[in-house]
Coordinates of C-alpha atoms and ligand atoms in Angstrom, one line a residue:
M1 CA 0.0 0.0 0.0
Q2 CA 1.8 3.1 -1.2
T3 CA 0.5 6.4 0.1
T4 CA 1.5 10.0 0.6
F5 CA 1.2 11.5 4.0
R6 CA 0.9 15.0 5.5
R7 CA 1.5 16.0 9.1
P8 CA -1.1 18.6 10.3
P9 CA -4.3 17.3 12.0
R10 CA -7.6 18.0 10.3
L11 CA -8.7 21.5 11.2
A12 CA -12.0 20.4 12.6
L13 CA -10.3 18.5 15.3
I14 CA -8.0 21.2 16.6
P15 CA -10.2 22.8 19.2
L16 CA -11.1 19.4 20.6
L17 CA -7.5 18.4 20.7
L18 CA -6.4 21.6 22.4
A19 CA -9.1 21.2 25.1
A20 CA -8.0 17.6 25.7
A21 CA -4.4 18.6 25.9
S22 CA -5.0 21.3 28.5
L23 CA -7.0 18.8 30.6
H24 CA -4.1 16.4 30.5
A25 CA -1.5 19.0 31.3
A26 CA -3.3 19.6 34.6
A27 CA -3.6 16.0 35.6
D28 CA -0.7 13.9 36.8
P29 CA -0.9 10.7 34.8
L30 CA 0.9 8.8 37.6
A31 CA -1.7 9.8 40.2
P32 CA -3.7 6.7 41.3
T33 CA -7.3 6.7 40.0
A34 CA -8.6 3.5 41.7
R35 CA -10.2 2.4 38.5
W36 CA -9.5 0.2 35.6
S37 CA -9.0 2.4 32.6
A38 CA -8.9 0.0 29.7
Y39 CA -12.1 -0.4 27.6
T40 CA -14.8 -2.6 29.1
A41 CA -17.9 -1.4 27.1
G42 CA -19.4 -3.9 24.7
R43 CA -19.5 -7.6 24.9
A44 CA -16.0 -8.9 24.8
A45 CA -15.5 -10.8 28.1
T46 CA -13.7 -13.4 26.0
P47 CA -12.3 -13.0 22.5
P48 CA -15.1 -13.0 19.9
M49 CA -15.4 -16.1 17.6
G50 CA -17.1 -16.2 14.2
W51 CA -16.5 -15.8 10.5
S52 CA -15.7 -12.9 8.2
S53 CA -16.3 -12.6 4.5
W54 CA -12.9 -10.8 3.7
N55 CA -10.3 -13.6 3.4
A56 CA -12.6 -15.8 1.3
F57 CA -14.3 -13.3 -1.0
G58 CA -12.8 -9.8 -0.8
T59 CA -15.4 -7.4 -2.1
D60 CA -17.0 -10.2 -4.2
I61 CA -19.7 -10.9 -1.6
D62 CA -23.3 -11.7 -1.7
E63 CA -26.1 -13.0 0.5
A64 CA -25.8 -16.6 -0.5
K65 CA -22.0 -16.7 0.3
I66 CA -22.6 -15.2 3.7
L67 CA -25.6 -17.3 4.6
G68 CA -23.8 -20.4 3.3
S69 CA -21.0 -20.0 5.7
A70 CA -23.4 -19.1 8.5
Q71 CA -25.4 -22.3 7.8
R72 CA -22.3 -24.5 7.9
I73 CA -21.4 -22.9 11.2
A74 CA -24.8 -23.8 12.6
D75 CA -25.1 -27.3 11.0
S76 CA -21.5 -28.4 11.8
G77 CA -21.9 -27.6 15.5
L78 CA -19.3 -24.8 15.4
S79 CA -21.9 -22.3 16.6
A80 CA -22.4 -24.5 19.7
R81 CA -18.7 -24.3 20.2
G82 CA -18.8 -20.5 20.3
Y83 CA -18.5 -19.3 16.7
R84 CA -21.2 -16.7 16.6
Y85 CA -20.3 -13.5 14.7
I86 CA -21.0 -13.5 11.0
N87 CA -19.2 -10.4 9.7
I88 CA -19.8 -8.7 6.4
D89 CA -16.5 -7.0 5.5
D90 CA -15.8 -4.4 2.8
G91 CA -17.9 -4.5 -0.4
W92 CA -21.5 -4.3 0.8
A93 CA -22.2 -0.6 0.2
A94 CA -23.7 0.8 -3.1
R95 CA -23.7 4.5 -2.2
R96 CA -24.6 7.1 0.3
Q97 CA -28.1 8.4 -0.7
M98 CA -28.4 12.2 -1.1
P99 CA -29.4 14.5 0.4
D100 CA -30.3 12.6 3.6
G101 CA -27.0 10.6 3.7
R102 CA -28.6 7.2 4.4
L103 CA -26.3 4.3 3.2
V104 CA -27.6 2.1 0.5
I105 CA -26.8 -1.6 0.2
R106 CA -25.8 -3.4 -3.1
A107 CA -29.3 -4.7 -3.8
E108 CA -28.2 -7.1 -6.6
R109 CA -25.9 -8.8 -4.2
F110 CA -28.3 -8.7 -1.2
P111 CA -31.8 -9.2 -2.7
S112 CA -33.4 -9.6 0.8
S113 CA -32.3 -6.0 1.6
V114 CA -34.8 -4.4 -0.9
Q115 CA -37.6 -2.9 1.0
G116 CA -40.1 -0.3 -0.3
G117 CA -38.0 2.2 -2.1
G118 CA -34.8 1.6 -0.1
T119 CA -32.6 -1.1 1.3
S120 CA -32.1 -2.6 4.8
F121 CA -30.0 -5.3 6.3
R122 CA -32.7 -6.1 8.8
P123 CA -34.0 -9.2 7.0
L124 CA -30.5 -10.6 6.9
T125 CA -29.6 -9.8 10.5
D126 CA -33.0 -11.2 11.5
K127 CA -32.2 -14.5 9.7
L128 CA -28.8 -14.7 11.4
H129 CA -30.3 -13.9 14.8
A130 CA -32.9 -16.6 14.2
M131 CA -30.0 -19.1 13.6
G132 CA -28.6 -18.1 17.0
L133 CA -25.9 -16.1 15.5
K134 CA -24.8 -12.4 15.6
A135 CA -24.1 -10.1 12.8
G136 CA -21.2 -7.8 12.0
I137 CA -20.8 -4.8 9.6
Y138 CA -17.8 -2.9 8.2
S139 CA -17.0 0.8 7.9
D140 CA -14.0 3.1 7.8
L141 CA -12.8 6.1 9.9
G142 CA -12.5 8.2 6.8
R143 CA -14.9 9.1 4.0
N144 CA -13.9 6.1 1.9
T145 CA -12.8 2.5 2.5
C146 CA -9.8 0.4 1.9
S147 CA -11.2 -1.3 -1.2
Q148 CA -11.9 2.1 -2.7
A149 CA -8.3 3.0 -2.3
Y150 CA -6.6 -0.3 -3.2
S151 CA -9.0 -2.7 -5.0
G152 CA -8.8 -3.2 -8.7
V153 CA -12.4 -4.7 -8.9
E154 CA -14.2 -1.5 -9.9
T155 CA -17.5 -3.3 -10.3
D156 CA -17.7 -4.0 -6.6
L157 CA -17.1 -0.5 -5.5
P158 CA -19.8 2.2 -4.7
K159 CA -21.2 4.1 -7.6
G160 CA -22.5 7.7 -8.1
S161 CA -21.1 11.1 -7.5
V162 CA -18.0 11.8 -5.3
L163 CA -20.3 12.5 -2.3
E164 CA -22.4 9.4 -3.0
R165 CA -19.3 7.3 -3.0
E166 CA -18.4 8.5 0.5
I167 CA -19.6 5.6 2.5
G168 CA -17.2 5.8 5.5
L169 CA -18.0 7.2 8.9
Y170 CA -16.3 10.5 8.6
G171 CA -18.8 13.2 9.2
H172 CA -21.6 10.6 9.6
I173 CA -20.6 8.8 12.8
D174 CA -23.8 9.1 14.7
Q175 CA -26.1 8.7 11.7
D176 CA -24.3 5.5 10.5
I177 CA -23.9 3.9 13.9
N178 CA -27.6 4.5 14.5
L179 CA -28.4 2.9 11.1
F180 CA -26.1 -0.1 11.7
F181 CA -27.1 -0.9 15.3
G182 CA -30.6 0.7 15.6
D183 CA -32.3 0.1 12.2
W184 CA -30.3 -2.8 10.9
G185 CA -29.8 -4.7 14.1
F186 CA -26.0 -5.4 13.8
D187 CA -24.0 -6.5 16.9
F188 CA -20.5 -5.9 15.7
I189 CA -18.6 -3.2 13.7
K190 CA -15.2 -3.3 12.3
V191 CA -13.8 0.2 11.6
D192 CA -11.0 0.3 9.1
G193 CA -8.6 3.1 8.6
C194 CA -7.7 3.6 4.9
G195 CA -9.9 6.7 4.8
L196 CA -7.4 8.4 7.1
R197 CA -4.4 7.0 5.2
A198 CA -4.8 6.8 1.5
Y199 CA -6.7 9.9 0.3
G200 CA -4.1 12.7 0.6
A201 CA -4.3 15.5 -1.9
N202 CA -1.5 13.9 -4.0
S203 CA -2.9 10.5 -4.3
A204 CA -3.8 9.5 -7.8
K205 CA -7.5 8.8 -7.1
V206 CA -7.9 12.2 -5.5
R207 CA -6.0 14.0 -8.2
S208 CA -8.1 12.4 -10.9
G209 CA -11.2 13.7 -9.1
Q210 CA -12.6 10.3 -8.0
Y211 CA -12.5 11.1 -4.3
R212 CA -12.2 14.1 -2.1
A213 CA -8.9 14.7 -0.3
L214 CA -8.7 14.0 3.4
T215 CA -5.4 14.9 5.0
P216 CA -3.8 11.5 6.1
V217 CA -3.2 11.1 9.8
L218 CA -2.3 7.4 9.7
D219 CA 1.0 6.2 8.3
L220 CA 1.7 2.5 8.7
E221 CA 5.3 2.9 7.7
S222 CA 6.1 5.6 10.3
V223 CA 4.7 6.2 13.7
G224 CA 6.4 9.6 13.6
R225 CA 4.4 10.7 10.6
S226 CA 1.1 9.6 12.2
D227 CA -1.1 12.0 14.2
I228 CA -2.0 9.8 17.1
P229 CA -4.4 12.3 19.0
A230 CA -6.3 12.9 15.7
V231 CA -7.0 9.2 15.3
Q232 CA -7.9 8.7 19.0
A233 CA -10.3 11.7 18.8
E234 CA -12.3 9.9 16.1
F235 CA -12.5 6.7 18.1
T236 CA -13.7 8.7 21.0
Q237 CA -16.6 9.9 18.9
I238 CA -17.3 6.4 17.8
N239 CA -17.3 5.2 21.4
A240 CA -19.8 7.9 22.3
A241 CA -22.0 7.0 19.3
L242 CA -22.1 3.4 20.3
Q243 CA -23.0 4.3 23.9
R244 CA -25.9 6.5 22.5
N245 CA -27.2 4.1 19.9
K246 CA -26.6 0.8 21.6
P247 CA -27.4 1.6 25.2
D248 CA -27.8 -2.1 26.1
G249 CA -24.1 -2.5 25.5
D250 CA -24.5 -5.5 23.2
F251 CA -21.9 -4.5 20.6
L252 CA -18.3 -5.2 19.7
L253 CA -16.0 -2.5 18.3
S254 CA -13.1 -3.7 16.2
L255 CA -10.3 -1.2 15.5
C256 CA -8.6 -1.9 12.3
I257 CA -5.6 0.4 11.9
W258 CA -3.0 -2.4 11.6
G259 CA -0.6 -1.5 14.3
A260 CA -0.2 2.0 12.9
A261 CA 0.0 5.1 15.1
D262 CA 1.3 3.1 18.0
V263 CA -2.2 1.6 18.4
R264 CA -0.6 -1.5 20.0
A265 CA -0.2 0.7 23.1
W266 CA -3.6 2.5 23.2
G267 CA -6.1 0.4 21.2
K268 CA -7.0 -1.3 24.5
N269 CA -8.5 2.0 25.7
Y270 CA -10.8 2.5 22.7
G271 CA -12.2 -0.8 21.5
N272 CA -12.8 -4.6 22.0
L273 CA -10.3 -5.6 19.4
S274 CA -7.4 -3.9 18.0
R275 CA -5.4 -5.0 15.0
T276 CA -1.7 -5.2 15.7
S277 CA -0.4 -5.7 12.1
D278 CA -1.2 -5.3 8.5
D279 CA -3.4 -7.9 6.8
I280 CA -2.7 -11.6 7.1
T281 CA -2.1 -13.6 3.9
P282 CA -2.2 -17.3 3.5
S283 CA 1.6 -17.6 3.8
W284 CA 3.8 -18.9 6.6
S285 CA 6.0 -15.8 6.7
R286 CA 3.0 -13.6 7.0
L287 CA 1.7 -15.7 9.9
L288 CA 5.1 -15.1 11.7
S289 CA 4.8 -11.3 11.3
N290 CA 1.2 -11.1 12.5
F291 CA 2.0 -13.5 15.4
D292 CA 5.0 -11.4 16.4
S293 CA 3.0 -8.1 16.3
A294 CA 0.9 -9.4 19.2
A295 CA 3.0 -12.0 21.0
R296 CA 4.9 -9.5 23.2
R297 CA 1.9 -7.4 24.0
E298 CA 0.6 -9.8 26.7
L299 CA -0.1 -7.0 29.1
Y300 CA -2.1 -5.0 26.5
G301 CA -4.9 -7.5 26.1
H302 CA -7.6 -8.1 28.8
P303 CA -11.2 -9.1 29.1
G304 CA -13.0 -6.3 27.2
G305 CA -10.1 -5.5 24.8
W306 CA -8.0 -8.0 22.9
N307 CA -5.0 -7.9 20.6
D308 CA -6.0 -8.8 17.1
P309 CA -3.3 -10.3 14.8
D310 CA -6.0 -10.6 12.1
M311 CA -8.5 -13.3 11.0
L312 CA -7.7 -16.9 10.6
Y313 CA -6.6 -18.0 7.1
I314 CA -7.2 -21.7 7.7
G315 CA -8.4 -23.2 4.4
K316 CA -6.1 -21.5 2.0
G317 CA -2.4 -21.5 0.8
D318 CA 0.0 -22.5 3.5
F319 CA -3.0 -23.4 5.8
D320 CA -5.1 -25.5 3.4
A321 CA -5.9 -29.2 3.7
D322 CA -2.5 -30.1 2.4
H323 CA -0.8 -28.2 5.2
L324 CA -2.4 -29.5 8.3
V325 CA 0.7 -28.9 10.5
E326 CA 0.7 -25.2 9.6
A327 CA -3.1 -25.0 9.9
R328 CA -2.9 -26.5 13.4
S329 CA -0.1 -24.1 14.4
H330 CA -2.2 -21.1 13.1
F331 CA -5.1 -22.2 15.2
A332 CA -3.2 -23.1 18.4
L333 CA -1.1 -19.8 18.3
W334 CA -4.2 -17.6 17.8
A335 CA -5.9 -19.4 20.7
M336 CA -2.9 -18.8 23.0
L337 CA -2.8 -15.1 22.1
N338 CA -6.4 -14.6 22.9
A339 CA -6.9 -13.5 19.3
P340 CA -10.4 -13.4 18.0
L341 CA -11.1 -16.7 16.3
M342 CA -12.6 -15.4 13.1
L343 CA -12.7 -18.0 10.3
G344 CA -11.9 -16.6 6.9
A345 CA -12.6 -19.5 4.5
D346 CA -15.6 -20.3 2.4
L347 CA -17.1 -22.8 4.9
R348 CA -19.5 -24.2 2.3
T349 CA -16.5 -26.1 0.9
M350 CA -14.1 -26.4 3.9
P351 CA -12.7 -29.9 4.1
Q352 CA -13.6 -31.9 7.3
P353 CA -10.0 -32.1 8.6
L354 CA -9.8 -28.3 8.7
M355 CA -13.3 -28.1 10.3
D356 CA -12.0 -30.5 12.9
I357 CA -9.0 -28.2 13.6
V358 CA -11.1 -25.1 14.1
G359 CA -13.7 -27.1 16.1
N360 CA -11.1 -28.5 18.6
A361 CA -13.0 -27.8 21.9
D362 CA -10.0 -28.0 24.1
I363 CA -8.1 -25.4 22.2
I364 CA -11.2 -23.2 21.9
A365 CA -11.5 -23.5 25.7
V366 CA -7.9 -22.2 26.0
N367 CA -8.9 -19.1 23.9
Q368 CA -12.1 -18.6 25.7
D369 CA -10.8 -19.1 29.2
P370 CA -12.5 -16.6 31.5
A371 CA -9.3 -15.4 33.2
G372 CA -8.5 -13.7 29.9
N373 CA -4.7 -14.2 30.2
Q374 CA -2.8 -13.8 27.0
A375 CA 0.1 -16.3 26.8
V376 CA 3.4 -15.1 28.1
L377 CA 6.7 -16.1 26.4
A378 CA 8.5 -18.4 28.7
Y379 CA 11.2 -19.2 26.2
D380 CA 12.0 -16.8 23.4
A381 CA 14.4 -17.5 20.5
D382 CA 14.2 -16.8 16.7
D383 CA 13.4 -20.4 15.8
L384 CA 11.6 -21.7 18.9
E385 CA 9.2 -20.2 21.4
I386 CA 7.4 -21.6 24.4
L387 CA 4.2 -19.8 25.3
V388 CA 2.4 -20.3 28.6
K389 CA -1.2 -19.2 29.3
P390 CA -2.4 -19.5 32.9
L391 CA -6.0 -20.7 33.0
A392 CA -8.8 -19.7 35.5
S393 CA -8.6 -23.3 36.9
G394 CA -5.0 -22.8 38.0
Q395 CA -3.8 -25.1 35.2
K396 CA -1.6 -23.8 32.4
A397 CA -1.9 -24.1 28.6
V398 CA 1.5 -24.4 27.0
A399 CA 2.4 -24.1 23.3
I400 CA 5.7 -25.0 21.9
F401 CA 6.2 -23.3 18.5
N402 CA 8.9 -24.4 16.0
R403 CA 9.1 -21.5 13.6
G404 CA 11.9 -22.9 11.6
L405 CA 12.9 -25.6 9.1
A406 CA 14.5 -28.3 11.3
P407 CA 13.0 -30.6 14.0
I408 CA 13.9 -29.5 17.5
D409 CA 14.2 -31.6 20.7
V410 CA 12.8 -29.2 23.2
D411 CA 13.4 -29.3 27.0
L412 CA 10.2 -28.3 28.6
T413 CA 10.8 -27.6 32.3
A414 CA 8.5 -27.2 35.2
E415 CA 10.1 -23.8 35.6
H416 CA 8.8 -22.6 32.2
L417 CA 5.3 -23.4 33.6
K418 CA 5.9 -21.8 37.0
L419 CA 5.1 -25.3 38.4
R420 CA 7.1 -27.1 41.1
G421 CA 10.0 -29.2 39.8
D422 CA 9.7 -31.7 42.6
A423 CA 6.1 -32.7 41.9
P424 CA 4.6 -34.5 38.9
V425 CA 3.3 -32.4 36.0
T426 CA 0.7 -34.0 33.8
L427 CA 0.5 -32.8 30.2
T428 CA -2.6 -33.4 28.1
D429 CA -1.9 -33.1 24.4
L430 CA -4.8 -31.0 23.1
W431 CA -4.6 -32.5 19.6
T432 CA -4.2 -36.2 20.4
K433 CA -5.7 -36.0 24.0
A434 CA -2.9 -38.3 25.2
D435 CA -1.7 -37.7 28.8
S436 CA 1.9 -38.0 29.9
T437 CA 3.6 -37.1 33.2
F438 CA 7.0 -35.7 34.0
T439 CA 8.9 -34.4 37.0
K440 CA 11.3 -31.4 36.6
E441 CA 11.7 -31.6 32.8
T442 CA 10.8 -33.5 29.7
K443 CA 12.0 -33.7 26.1
L444 CA 9.6 -33.2 23.3
R445 CA 10.2 -33.4 19.6
V446 CA 8.7 -30.5 17.7
M447 CA 8.7 -30.7 13.9
P448 CA 9.2 -27.8 11.5
R449 CA 6.3 -25.3 11.7
E450 CA 4.7 -27.5 14.3
T451 CA 3.0 -26.1 17.4
R452 CA 2.6 -28.7 20.2
I453 CA -0.1 -27.6 22.6
F454 CA -0.9 -29.0 26.0
R455 CA -2.8 -28.4 29.2
A456 CA -0.4 -28.7 32.1
N457 CA -1.5 -29.7 35.6
G458 CA 1.0 -29.6 38.5
E459 CA 1.7 -27.9 41.7
R460 CA 2.0 -24.2 41.2
A461 CA 5.4 -22.8 42.2
L462 CA 3.7 -20.1 44.2
A463 CA 1.3 -22.2 46.2
Q464 CA -0.2 -19.4 48.3
G465 CA -0.3 -16.7 45.7
I466 CA 0.0 -15.8 42.1
Y467 CA 2.7 -13.9 40.2
L468 CA 1.3 -10.8 38.4
S469 CA 2.9 -12.3 35.3
E470 CA 0.6 -15.3 35.8
Q471 CA -2.4 -13.0 35.4
P472 CA -1.6 -10.6 32.6
G473 CA -5.4 -10.3 31.9
S474 CA -5.7 -8.5 35.2
V475 CA -2.7 -6.1 34.8
N476 CA -3.1 -3.0 32.7
P477 CA -0.2 -0.7 31.9
A478 CA -2.3 2.4 32.1
V479 CA 0.8 4.5 31.7
D480 CA 3.7 2.4 30.3
G481 CA 6.3 5.1 30.4
V482 CA 6.8 5.1 26.6
V483 CA 6.9 8.8 25.6
R484 CA 8.4 8.5 22.2
P485 CA 7.1 5.4 20.5
Q486 CA 9.8 3.3 18.8
V487 CA 9.5 0.5 16.3
D488 CA 9.7 -3.1 17.6
P489 CA 12.7 -4.9 16.1
T490 CA 11.4 -8.3 17.1
I491 CA 8.7 -8.5 14.6
F492 CA 9.4 -10.8 11.6
R493 CA 9.5 -8.7 8.5
S494 CA 7.8 -10.8 5.8
S495 CA 8.1 -9.7 2.2
F496 CA 4.5 -8.6 2.0
G497 CA 4.0 -8.2 -1.7
W498 CA 1.6 -5.3 -1.9
T499 CA 4.0 -3.8 -4.4
G500 CA 6.1 -6.8 -5.3
T501 CA 9.7 -6.0 -4.3
K502 CA 9.6 -2.5 -5.6
G503 CA 10.5 0.2 -3.1
P504 CA 12.9 -0.1 -0.1
G505 CA 11.5 -3.3 1.5
E506 CA 9.5 -4.1 4.6
R507 CA 11.4 -1.9 7.1
P508 CA 10.7 -2.2 10.8
M509 CA 7.4 -0.3 11.2
Y510 CA 5.3 -1.4 14.1
A511 CA 5.7 0.8 17.2
G512 CA 5.4 -0.7 20.7
W513 CA 9.0 -1.4 21.6
G514 CA 9.8 -0.6 25.2
G515 CA 6.3 -1.4 26.4
A516 CA 5.5 -3.2 29.6
R517 CA 6.2 -7.0 29.7
A518 CA 5.5 -10.0 31.8
D519 CA 8.7 -11.8 32.9
S520 CA 10.9 -9.6 30.8
T521 CA 12.3 -6.1 30.7
P522 CA 10.6 -3.7 28.2
Y523 CA 13.4 -4.3 25.8
G524 CA 13.2 -8.1 25.9
Q525 CA 16.0 -8.8 28.3
A526 CA 15.8 -11.2 31.3
M527 CA 15.1 -9.1 34.4
Q528 CA 18.0 -8.5 36.9
I529 CA 18.5 -6.0 39.7
A530 CA 22.1 -5.5 41.0
G531 CA 23.1 -8.9 39.8
T532 CA 20.1 -10.8 41.1
P533 CA 18.0 -12.3 38.3
Y534 CA 14.2 -12.5 38.4
A535 CA 12.5 -15.2 36.4
A536 CA 9.1 -13.7 37.3
G537 CA 7.9 -10.1 37.5
I538 CA 6.8 -7.1 35.5
G539 CA 9.2 -5.1 33.5
I540 CA 8.3 -1.6 32.6
L541 CA 9.8 1.9 32.0
A542 CA 10.0 4.4 34.8
N543 CA 7.3 7.0 35.0
S544 CA 4.6 4.4 34.7
R545 CA 1.5 3.2 36.4
L546 CA 0.1 -0.3 36.3
E547 CA -3.5 -1.1 37.3
V548 CA -3.9 -4.5 38.9
R549 CA -7.3 -6.0 39.6
N550 CA -7.6 -7.7 42.9
Q551 CA -10.4 -9.9 44.2
R552 CA -9.4 -12.1 46.9
Y553 CA -5.7 -11.6 47.7
R554 CA -4.5 -10.0 50.9
R555 CA -0.9 -9.0 50.2
L556 CA 1.2 -7.7 47.3
S557 CA 4.9 -7.9 47.4
A558 CA 7.8 -7.3 45.0
Q559 CA 11.5 -6.8 44.8
V560 CA 11.8 -3.4 43.1
G561 CA 14.7 -1.6 41.5
V562 CA 16.2 -0.1 38.4
D563 CA 16.9 -3.0 36.0
D564 CA 20.6 -3.7 35.3
S565 CA 19.9 -3.3 31.6
A566 CA 19.3 0.5 32.1
Q567 CA 21.7 2.8 30.4
D568 CA 20.7 5.7 32.6
R569 CA 22.8 5.2 35.7
K570 CA 22.1 8.5 37.5
H571 CA 18.4 9.0 38.0
D572 CA 16.4 7.8 41.0
V573 CA 13.2 5.9 40.8
T574 CA 10.7 5.6 43.7
F575 CA 8.2 2.7 43.7
M576 CA 4.8 3.0 45.2
I577 CA 1.9 0.7 45.8
Y578 CA -1.6 2.1 46.0
G579 CA -4.8 0.4 47.1
D580 CA -8.0 1.9 45.9
G581 CA -6.3 5.2 45.5
K582 CA -4.5 5.3 48.9
L583 CA -0.7 5.0 49.3
L584 CA 0.1 1.7 51.0
A585 CA 3.9 1.4 50.5
K586 CA 6.7 3.4 49.1
S587 CA 10.4 2.5 48.4
K588 CA 13.3 4.8 49.0
P589 CA 14.7 6.4 45.9
L590 CA 16.6 3.7 44.0
R591 CA 19.3 4.0 41.3
W592 CA 21.0 1.7 38.9
G593 CA 23.3 -0.8 40.7
Q594 CA 21.5 -0.5 44.0
P595 CA 20.1 -3.8 45.4
A596 CA 16.4 -4.4 45.0
Q597 CA 14.2 -3.2 47.9
A598 CA 11.5 -5.5 49.2
L599 CA 8.2 -3.7 49.0
S600 CA 5.0 -5.1 50.5
A601 CA 1.5 -3.9 51.1
D602 CA -1.6 -5.1 52.8
V603 CA -4.2 -5.2 50.0
A604 CA -7.0 -7.1 51.8
G605 CA -10.3 -5.8 50.6
V606 CA -8.7 -3.6 47.9
R607 CA -10.2 -3.9 44.5
M608 CA -7.7 -1.9 42.5
V609 CA -4.0 -2.0 43.2
E610 CA -1.8 0.5 41.4
L611 CA 2.0 0.2 41.0
V612 CA 3.7 3.4 40.3
A613 CA 7.4 3.9 39.4
R614 CA 8.2 7.6 39.5
S615 CA 11.5 9.0 38.4
T616 CA 13.2 12.3 38.0
A617 CA 14.5 11.0 34.7
G618 CA 13.3 13.0 31.7
A619 CA 11.1 11.7 29.0
N620 CA 14.1 10.8 26.9
E621 CA 15.7 8.5 29.4
H622 CA 13.6 5.4 28.8
L623 CA 14.7 3.9 32.1
P624 CA 13.7 0.2 32.6
V625 CA 12.6 -0.8 36.1
S626 CA 11.7 -4.3 37.4
W627 CA 8.9 -5.3 39.8
G628 CA 10.8 -8.5 40.5
N629 CA 8.8 -11.5 41.7
A630 CA 5.7 -9.2 41.9
A631 CA 3.0 -11.4 43.4
L632 CA -0.3 -11.4 45.2
F633 CA -0.7 -13.6 48.3
S634 CA -3.7 -15.0 50.0
S635 CA -2.2 -14.6 53.5
E636 CA -1.3 -11.4 55.3
R637 CA 2.1 -12.8 56.2
Ligands
GLA1 C1 -8.1 -3.6 5.1 C2 -8.3 -4.4 6.4 C3 -8.8 -5.8 5.9 C4 -10.1 -5.7 5.1 C5 -9.9 -4.8 3.9 C6 -11.2 -4.4 3.2 O1 -7.0 -4.0 4.4 O2 -7.1 -4.5 7.1 O3 -9.0 -6.6 7.1 O4 -11.1 -5.2 5.9 O5 -9.3 -3.5 4.4 O6 -10.9 -3.6 2.1

């Protein structure tokens, strides 16, 4: 996707932005708030499951194709396993009717929509609802959508005057949200971002008079060239419109700005799903990029708001019926990441072995586990990763992912699982259902591109408590200390192919580097304070505030200090624990090289614990600190 970008925010937003900025200037972002600030509106207690039209059909959609896949979901029993949302992606709109601005559906593709003199999706959503399913629709932040910018299939695109072809939300947020959720009965909306990206005054389609110019504020290739507050301001308006037009809260809002504008850090505050990367394609290397874009963001996904590495591509290319190893990996990895499980194939013709993969009830249960913990990387290397996902039952799901081309004999240890090494651990293979038992460690062969996935049952290392890194779904980096977003160098850079190999290549482009991590420093190192390593804990930058939900625990403790990996060796950091807004414990000022201080607080009855690390270091210092062994305990000890 080649685009031209301009810096200044749209004029209409400037007064709003200034007002927001002056409010923020007054508030201290590190002051405790006693509340959970990530998005919880809508219905996303667990990641949504369903089907979307895009990967199978692009804009070549019609009613029969959509209902065909919905029918297979119902008939095959997948709906009983949780697949519920049937989402119409780009390509449904015919035009925006003038002068009232009401959107019109492509009647020849959706015959049931023709009603009186107009069109309505109500007959289709009624049908889906009667099948026990939910219905999703697609729009864009700008005036025009992605297919209008990038698709070559002109016949599928909206027709009419320039204004009639403006089918995106821009300037029509309340009207369209009301139409989608009120009149038409949808339950889900995906909001794409090409309208804020591809319609600069210099773009070919604008110059030729096809579309009106809209100053781009999103630049996927460069976070520095994106205008983050302008994008956030529009999502704020969409949030308000959903509140107004769907007051029962039965909606899902899916943000689709592909990891641009550092959305990997803030999408959790604006929607139920947030895309962390550009589009998936049915190729192994693309799976690696999309997986990587979410895999180290375990603290940024929680019940209510999930990282979205894009839809499943099981059924095509490297994930078709001739590639069952890859298809199984795709499914297991998405389950471990708490990704939405959105099928993307034409289910009318999906072969049974692939239906069996996406219907694996044990792996679905891992994804839908109510604790909402995204897997944490317990072992991290270029060719092999071990992911561990703590489940509400106290058991762990573990996935061992061979990214490379040679078989690997993996040592899985009780330590990886935060289970005791002197007690037996039972592994249940979630593909074969076979049980095996080991003590301390076991060797497992993992074939190229294979992901072995198990449920592990043993004695938890921390019998009387839980490490915060064992419950990432309950830890929110409300302020993660990242002031100047930097690109994340750990994301695999697949040759994407939008433009062949023309241009300079797929340079590092997804921001998010330096964000908060479970069992790791923000820059991916093992945590260590004054020579003492910590296998468990939360790594974050100074000048940060973590929100930790607490229900039943009575004590929080941690070994706190500046991490040995810090380059800033002169600034002090003071660590504070708050309970429901009250200061409970405070460290002395600590500097690089000083031993960790034990910090402990009585949190009995406290609902919201906040962990603040405050430093005199300026915004440029990016000073990593470690909450070593941070854990909640059931006794007051
Ligand atoms: C973008 C999105 C895709 C899809 C298309 C539709 O590329 O990322 O998921 O919605 O637009 O045009």
